[in-house]
Amino acid sequence: VQLQASGGGLVQAGGSLRLSCAASEGTCSRCVMGWFRQAPRPDGEFVAAITWTGAVTYYGDSVKGRFTISRDNARNTVYLQMNSLKPEDTAVYYCAAGTPGPEYIAPHSWGQGTLVTVSS
């Protein structure tokens, strides 16, 4: 599965952005999808994950209540709605596709990353 992330950019603190991650070259309707930031695991910070049905979501402590992950399996796309952004959210965001794991997702595919910069 190839993943293409988009939607990053520059935003002021308190603003919002929505990231998208489209899967191609194979469907990912049964994959757990997720987002990490800074760098791919094991060095990156887990942000959010969503099961293949979309029924269950997981969030890192630093983004709970501000970020929302969702997916559209018909479009093979996962989204990350980011609200109330803070300067400390500044990072390169990577989407990932994988299987369920002990830490919510065990990635097997990574997108190229999209930069989010939050100015104070």
JSON list of C-alpha atoms in Angstrom, two decimals:
[
{"chain": "A", "resi": 1, "resn": "VAL", "atom": "CA", "xyz": [0.00, 0.00, 0.00]},
{"chain": "A", "resi": 2, "resn": "GLN", "atom": "CA", "xyz": [1.26, 3.44, -0.89]},
{"chain": "A", "resi": 3, "resn": "LEU", "atom": "CA", "xyz": [0.16, 6.36, 1.22]},
{"chain": "A", "resi": 4, "resn": "GLN", "atom": "CA", "xyz": [0.03, 9.99, 0.18]},
{"chain": "A", "resi": 5, "resn": "ALA", "atom": "CA", "xyz": [-0.39, 12.56, 2.93]},
{"chain": "A", "resi": 6, "resn": "SER", "atom": "CA", "xyz": [-1.46, 16.13, 2.34]},
{"chain": "A", "resi": 7, "resn": "GLY", "atom": "CA", "xyz": [-2.98, 19.13, 4.09]},
{"chain": "A", "resi": 8, "resn": "GLY", "atom": "CA", "xyz": [-0.09, 20.43, 6.12]},
{"chain": "A", "resi": 9, "resn": "GLY", "atom": "CA", "xyz": [0.76, 24.09, 6.26]},
{"chain": "A", "resi": 10, "resn": "LEU", "atom": "CA", "xyz": [1.25, 27.15, 8.43]},
{"chain": "A", "resi": 11, "resn": "VAL", "atom": "CA", "xyz": [-1.45, 28.12, 10.89]},
{"chain": "A", "resi": 12, "resn": "GLN", "atom": "CA", "xyz": [-1.66, 30.40, 13.89]},
{"chain": "A", "resi": 13, "resn": "ALA", "atom": "CA", "xyz": [-2.11, 29.02, 17.36]},
{"chain": "A", "resi": 14, "resn": "GLY", "atom": "CA", "xyz": [-5.76, 28.25, 18.02]},
{"chain": "A", "resi": 15, "resn": "GLY", "atom": "CA", "xyz": [-6.42, 27.52, 14.37]},
{"chain": "A", "resi": 16, "resn": "SER", "atom": "CA", "xyz": [-7.33, 24.31, 12.58]},
{"chain": "A", "resi": 17, "resn": "LEU", "atom": "CA", "xyz": [-6.00, 22.09, 9.83]},
{"chain": "A", "resi": 18, "resn": "ARG", "atom": "CA", "xyz": [-7.21, 18.87, 8.30]},
{"chain": "A", "resi": 19, "resn": "LEU", "atom": "CA", "xyz": [-4.71, 16.32, 7.09]},
{"chain": "A", "resi": 20, "resn": "SER", "atom": "CA", "xyz": [-5.62, 13.67, 4.55]},
{"chain": "A", "resi": 21, "resn": "CYS", "atom": "CA", "xyz": [-3.93, 10.39, 3.71]},
{"chain": "A", "resi": 22, "resn": "ALA", "atom": "CA", "xyz": [-4.95, 8.53, 0.58]},
{"chain": "A", "resi": 23, "resn": "ALA", "atom": "CA", "xyz": [-4.03, 4.90, 0.05]},
{"chain": "A", "resi": 24, "resn": "SER", "atom": "CA", "xyz": [-3.29, 3.58, -3.43]},
{"chain": "A", "resi": 25, "resn": "GLU", "atom": "CA", "xyz": [-1.94, 0.47, -5.11]},
{"chain": "A", "resi": 26, "resn": "GLY", "atom": "CA", "xyz": [-4.07, -1.86, -3.10]},
{"chain": "A", "resi": 27, "resn": "THR", "atom": "CA", "xyz": [-6.98, -1.31, -0.82]},
{"chain": "A", "resi": 28, "resn": "CYS", "atom": "CA", "xyz": [-6.61, -0.70, 2.83]},
{"chain": "A", "resi": 29, "resn": "SER", "atom": "CA", "xyz": [-10.18, -1.09, 3.92]},
{"chain": "A", "resi": 30, "resn": "ARG", "atom": "CA", "xyz": [-9.19, -3.55, 6.67]},
{"chain": "A", "resi": 31, "resn": "CYS", "atom": "CA", "xyz": [-6.05, -1.76, 7.76]},
{"chain": "A", "resi": 32, "resn": "VAL", "atom": "CA", "xyz": [-5.72, 0.10, 10.98]},
{"chain": "A", "resi": 33, "resn": "MET", "atom": "CA", "xyz": [-4.77, 3.63, 9.95]},
{"chain": "A", "resi": 34, "resn": "GLY", "atom": "CA", "xyz": [-2.91, 6.08, 12.06]},
{"chain": "A", "resi": 35, "resn": "TRP", "atom": "CA", "xyz": [-0.90, 9.26, 12.34]},
{"chain": "A", "resi": 36, "resn": "PHE", "atom": "CA", "xyz": [2.48, 9.87, 13.95]},
{"chain": "A", "resi": 37, "resn": "ARG", "atom": "CA", "xyz": [4.53, 12.99, 14.12]},
{"chain": "A", "resi": 38, "resn": "GLN", "atom": "CA", "xyz": [8.18, 14.02, 14.05]},
{"chain": "A", "resi": 39, "resn": "ALA", "atom": "CA", "xyz": [9.54, 10.79, 12.69]},
{"chain": "A", "resi": 40, "resn": "PRO", "atom": "CA", "xyz": [8.42, 7.25, 11.95]},
{"chain": "A", "resi": 41, "resn": "ARG", "atom": "CA", "xyz": [8.34, 4.93, 14.91]},
{"chain": "A", "resi": 42, "resn": "PRO", "atom": "CA", "xyz": [10.09, 4.03, 17.08]},
{"chain": "A", "resi": 43, "resn": "ASP", "atom": "CA", "xyz": [11.30, 7.62, 17.26]},
{"chain": "A", "resi": 44, "resn": "GLY", "atom": "CA", "xyz": [8.02, 9.30, 16.46]},
{"chain": "A", "resi": 45, "resn": "GLU", "atom": "CA", "xyz": [5.15, 10.30, 18.70]},
{"chain": "A", "resi": 46, "resn": "PHE", "atom": "CA", "xyz": [1.88, 8.46, 18.31]},
{"chain": "A", "resi": 47, "resn": "VAL", "atom": "CA", "xyz": [-0.96, 10.85, 17.49]},
{"chain": "A", "resi": 48, "resn": "ALA", "atom": "CA", "xyz": [-4.05, 8.83, 16.62]},
{"chain": "A", "resi": 49, "resn": "ALA", "atom": "CA", "xyz": [-5.29, 5.56, 15.15]},
{"chain": "A", "resi": 50, "resn": "ILE", "atom": "CA", "xyz": [-8.58, 4.21, 13.88]},
{"chain": "A", "resi": 51, "resn": "THR", "atom": "CA", "xyz": [-9.74, 0.67, 13.31]},
{"chain": "A", "resi": 52, "resn": "TRP", "atom": "CA", "xyz": [-10.77, -0.50, 9.87]},
{"chain": "A", "resi": 53, "resn": "THR", "atom": "CA", "xyz": [-14.47, -0.10, 10.61]},
{"chain": "A", "resi": 54, "resn": "GLY", "atom": "CA", "xyz": [-13.94, 3.32, 12.10]},
{"chain": "A", "resi": 55, "resn": "ALA", "atom": "CA", "xyz": [-15.76, 2.24, 15.23]},
{"chain": "A", "resi": 56, "resn": "VAL", "atom": "CA", "xyz": [-12.79, 2.62, 17.58]},
{"chain": "A", "resi": 57, "resn": "THR", "atom": "CA", "xyz": [-10.30, 5.45, 17.78]},
{"chain": "A", "resi": 58, "resn": "TYR", "atom": "CA", "xyz": [-7.21, 6.06, 19.88]},
{"chain": "A", "resi": 59, "resn": "TYR", "atom": "CA", "xyz": [-5.38, 9.27, 20.67]},
{"chain": "A", "resi": 60, "resn": "GLY", "atom": "CA", "xyz": [-2.13, 10.31, 22.20]},
{"chain": "A", "resi": 61, "resn": "ASP", "atom": "CA", "xyz": [-2.51, 12.17, 25.47]},
{"chain": "A", "resi": 62, "resn": "SER", "atom": "CA", "xyz": [-1.22, 15.44, 24.04]},
{"chain": "A", "resi": 63, "resn": "VAL", "atom": "CA", "xyz": [-3.95, 15.64, 21.37]},
{"chain": "A", "resi": 64, "resn": "LYS", "atom": "CA", "xyz": [-7.00, 14.20, 23.12]},
{"chain": "A", "resi": 65, "resn": "GLY", "atom": "CA", "xyz": [-9.99, 16.50, 22.86]},
{"chain": "A", "resi": 66, "resn": "ARG", "atom": "CA", "xyz": [-8.40, 18.55, 20.07]},
{"chain": "A", "resi": 67, "resn": "PHE", "atom": "CA", "xyz": [-7.75, 16.12, 17.22]},
{"chain": "A", "resi": 68, "resn": "THR", "atom": "CA", "xyz": [-10.20, 13.78, 15.53]},
{"chain": "A", "resi": 69, "resn": "ILE", "atom": "CA", "xyz": [-9.28, 10.90, 13.27]},
{"chain": "A", "resi": 70, "resn": "SER", "atom": "CA", "xyz": [-11.77, 9.53, 10.74]},
{"chain": "A", "resi": 71, "resn": "ARG", "atom": "CA", "xyz": [-11.71, 7.43, 7.61]},
{"chain": "A", "resi": 72, "resn": "ASP", "atom": "CA", "xyz": [-13.61, 6.90, 4.37]},
{"chain": "A", "resi": 73, "resn": "ASN", "atom": "CA", "xyz": [-12.96, 3.37, 3.17]},
{"chain": "A", "resi": 74, "resn": "ALA", "atom": "CA", "xyz": [-14.76, 4.01, -0.11]},
{"chain": "A", "resi": 75, "resn": "ARG", "atom": "CA", "xyz": [-12.06, 6.58, -0.86]},
{"chain": "A", "resi": 76, "resn": "ASN", "atom": "CA", "xyz": [-9.26, 4.68, 0.91]},
{"chain": "A", "resi": 77, "resn": "THR", "atom": "CA", "xyz": [-8.59, 7.85, 2.83]},
{"chain": "A", "resi": 78, "resn": "VAL", "atom": "CA", "xyz": [-7.99, 8.69, 6.47]},
{"chain": "A", "resi": 79, "resn": "TYR", "atom": "CA", "xyz": [-8.31, 12.19, 7.90]},
{"chain": "A", "resi": 80, "resn": "LEU", "atom": "CA", "xyz": [-6.93, 14.00, 10.91]},
{"chain": "A", "resi": 81, "resn": "GLN", "atom": "CA", "xyz": [-8.91, 17.06, 11.94]},
{"chain": "A", "resi": 82, "resn": "MET", "atom": "CA", "xyz": [-6.72, 19.20, 14.15]},
{"chain": "A", "resi": 83, "resn": "ASN", "atom": "CA", "xyz": [-8.35, 21.96, 16.17]},
{"chain": "A", "resi": 84, "resn": "SER", "atom": "CA", "xyz": [-7.04, 24.34, 18.82]},
{"chain": "A", "resi": 85, "resn": "LEU", "atom": "CA", "xyz": [-3.56, 23.92, 17.46]},
{"chain": "A", "resi": 86, "resn": "LYS", "atom": "CA", "xyz": [-0.61, 24.83, 19.65]},
{"chain": "A", "resi": 87, "resn": "PRO", "atom": "CA", "xyz": [2.96, 25.71, 18.73]},
{"chain": "A", "resi": 88, "resn": "GLU", "atom": "CA", "xyz": [4.06, 22.40, 20.24]},
{"chain": "A", "resi": 89, "resn": "ASP", "atom": "CA", "xyz": [2.00, 20.61, 17.59]},
{"chain": "A", "resi": 90, "resn": "THR", "atom": "CA", "xyz": [4.54, 21.75, 15.03]},
{"chain": "A", "resi": 91, "resn": "ALA", "atom": "CA", "xyz": [5.96, 18.62, 13.41]},
{"chain": "A", "resi": 92, "resn": "VAL", "atom": "CA", "xyz": [6.08, 16.52, 10.30]},
{"chain": "A", "resi": 93, "resn": "TYR", "atom": "CA", "xyz": [3.00, 14.32, 10.36]},
{"chain": "A", "resi": 94, "resn": "TYR", "atom": "CA", "xyz": [3.17, 10.84, 8.91]},
{"chain": "A", "resi": 95, "resn": "CYS", "atom": "CA", "xyz": [0.23, 8.62, 8.15]},
{"chain": "A", "resi": 96, "resn": "ALA", "atom": "CA", "xyz": [0.58, 4.89, 8.56]},
{"chain": "A", "resi": 97, "resn": "ALA", "atom": "CA", "xyz": [-1.31, 1.76, 7.64]},
{"chain": "A", "resi": 98, "resn": "GLY", "atom": "CA", "xyz": [-0.94, -1.41, 9.61]},
{"chain": "A", "resi": 99, "resn": "THR", "atom": "CA", "xyz": [-2.46, -4.10, 11.74]},
{"chain": "A", "resi": 100, "resn": "PRO", "atom": "CA", "xyz": [-3.79, -3.92, 15.27]},
{"chain": "A", "resi": 101, "resn": "GLY", "atom": "CA", "xyz": [-0.93, -3.90, 17.74]},
{"chain": "A", "resi": 102, "resn": "PRO", "atom": "CA", "xyz": [-0.23, -3.64, 21.46]},
{"chain": "A", "resi": 103, "resn": "GLU", "atom": "CA", "xyz": [0.20, 0.11, 21.00]},
{"chain": "A", "resi": 104, "resn": "TYR", "atom": "CA", "xyz": [-2.92, 0.49, 18.84]},
{"chain": "A", "resi": 105, "resn": "ILE", "atom": "CA", "xyz": [-1.22, 0.07, 15.47]},
{"chain": "A", "resi": 106, "resn": "ALA", "atom": "CA", "xyz": [1.69, -1.96, 14.11]},
{"chain": "A", "resi": 107, "resn": "PRO", "atom": "CA", "xyz": [2.53, -0.04, 10.91]},
{"chain": "A", "resi": 108, "resn": "HIS", "atom": "CA", "xyz": [3.65, -1.75, 7.74]},
{"chain": "A", "resi": 109, "resn": "SER", "atom": "CA", "xyz": [3.34, 1.23, 5.38]},
{"chain": "A", "resi": 110, "resn": "TRP", "atom": "CA", "xyz": [4.21, 4.90, 5.79]},
{"chain": "A", "resi": 111, "resn": "GLY", "atom": "CA", "xyz": [3.32, 8.05, 3.92]},
{"chain": "A", "resi": 112, "resn": "GLN", "atom": "CA", "xyz": [5.90, 10.66, 3.02]},
{"chain": "A", "resi": 113, "resn": "GLY", "atom": "CA", "xyz": [4.97, 13.14, 5.74]},
{"chain": "A", "resi": 114, "resn": "THR", "atom": "CA", "xyz": [3.38, 16.56, 5.67]},
{"chain": "A", "resi": 115, "resn": "LEU", "atom": "CA", "xyz": [4.72, 19.52, 7.63]},
{"chain": "A", "resi": 116, "resn": "VAL", "atom": "CA", "xyz": [2.47, 21.34, 10.08]},
{"chain": "A", "resi": 117, "resn": "THR", "atom": "CA", "xyz": [3.77, 24.59, 11.52]},
{"chain": "A", "resi": 118, "resn": "VAL", "atom": "CA", "xyz": [1.87, 26.39, 14.25]},
{"chain": "A", "resi": 119, "resn": "SER", "atom": "CA", "xyz": [2.97, 29.94, 14.95]},
{"chain": "A", "resi": 120, "resn": "SER", "atom": "CA", "xyz": [2.49, 31.56, 18.32]}
]
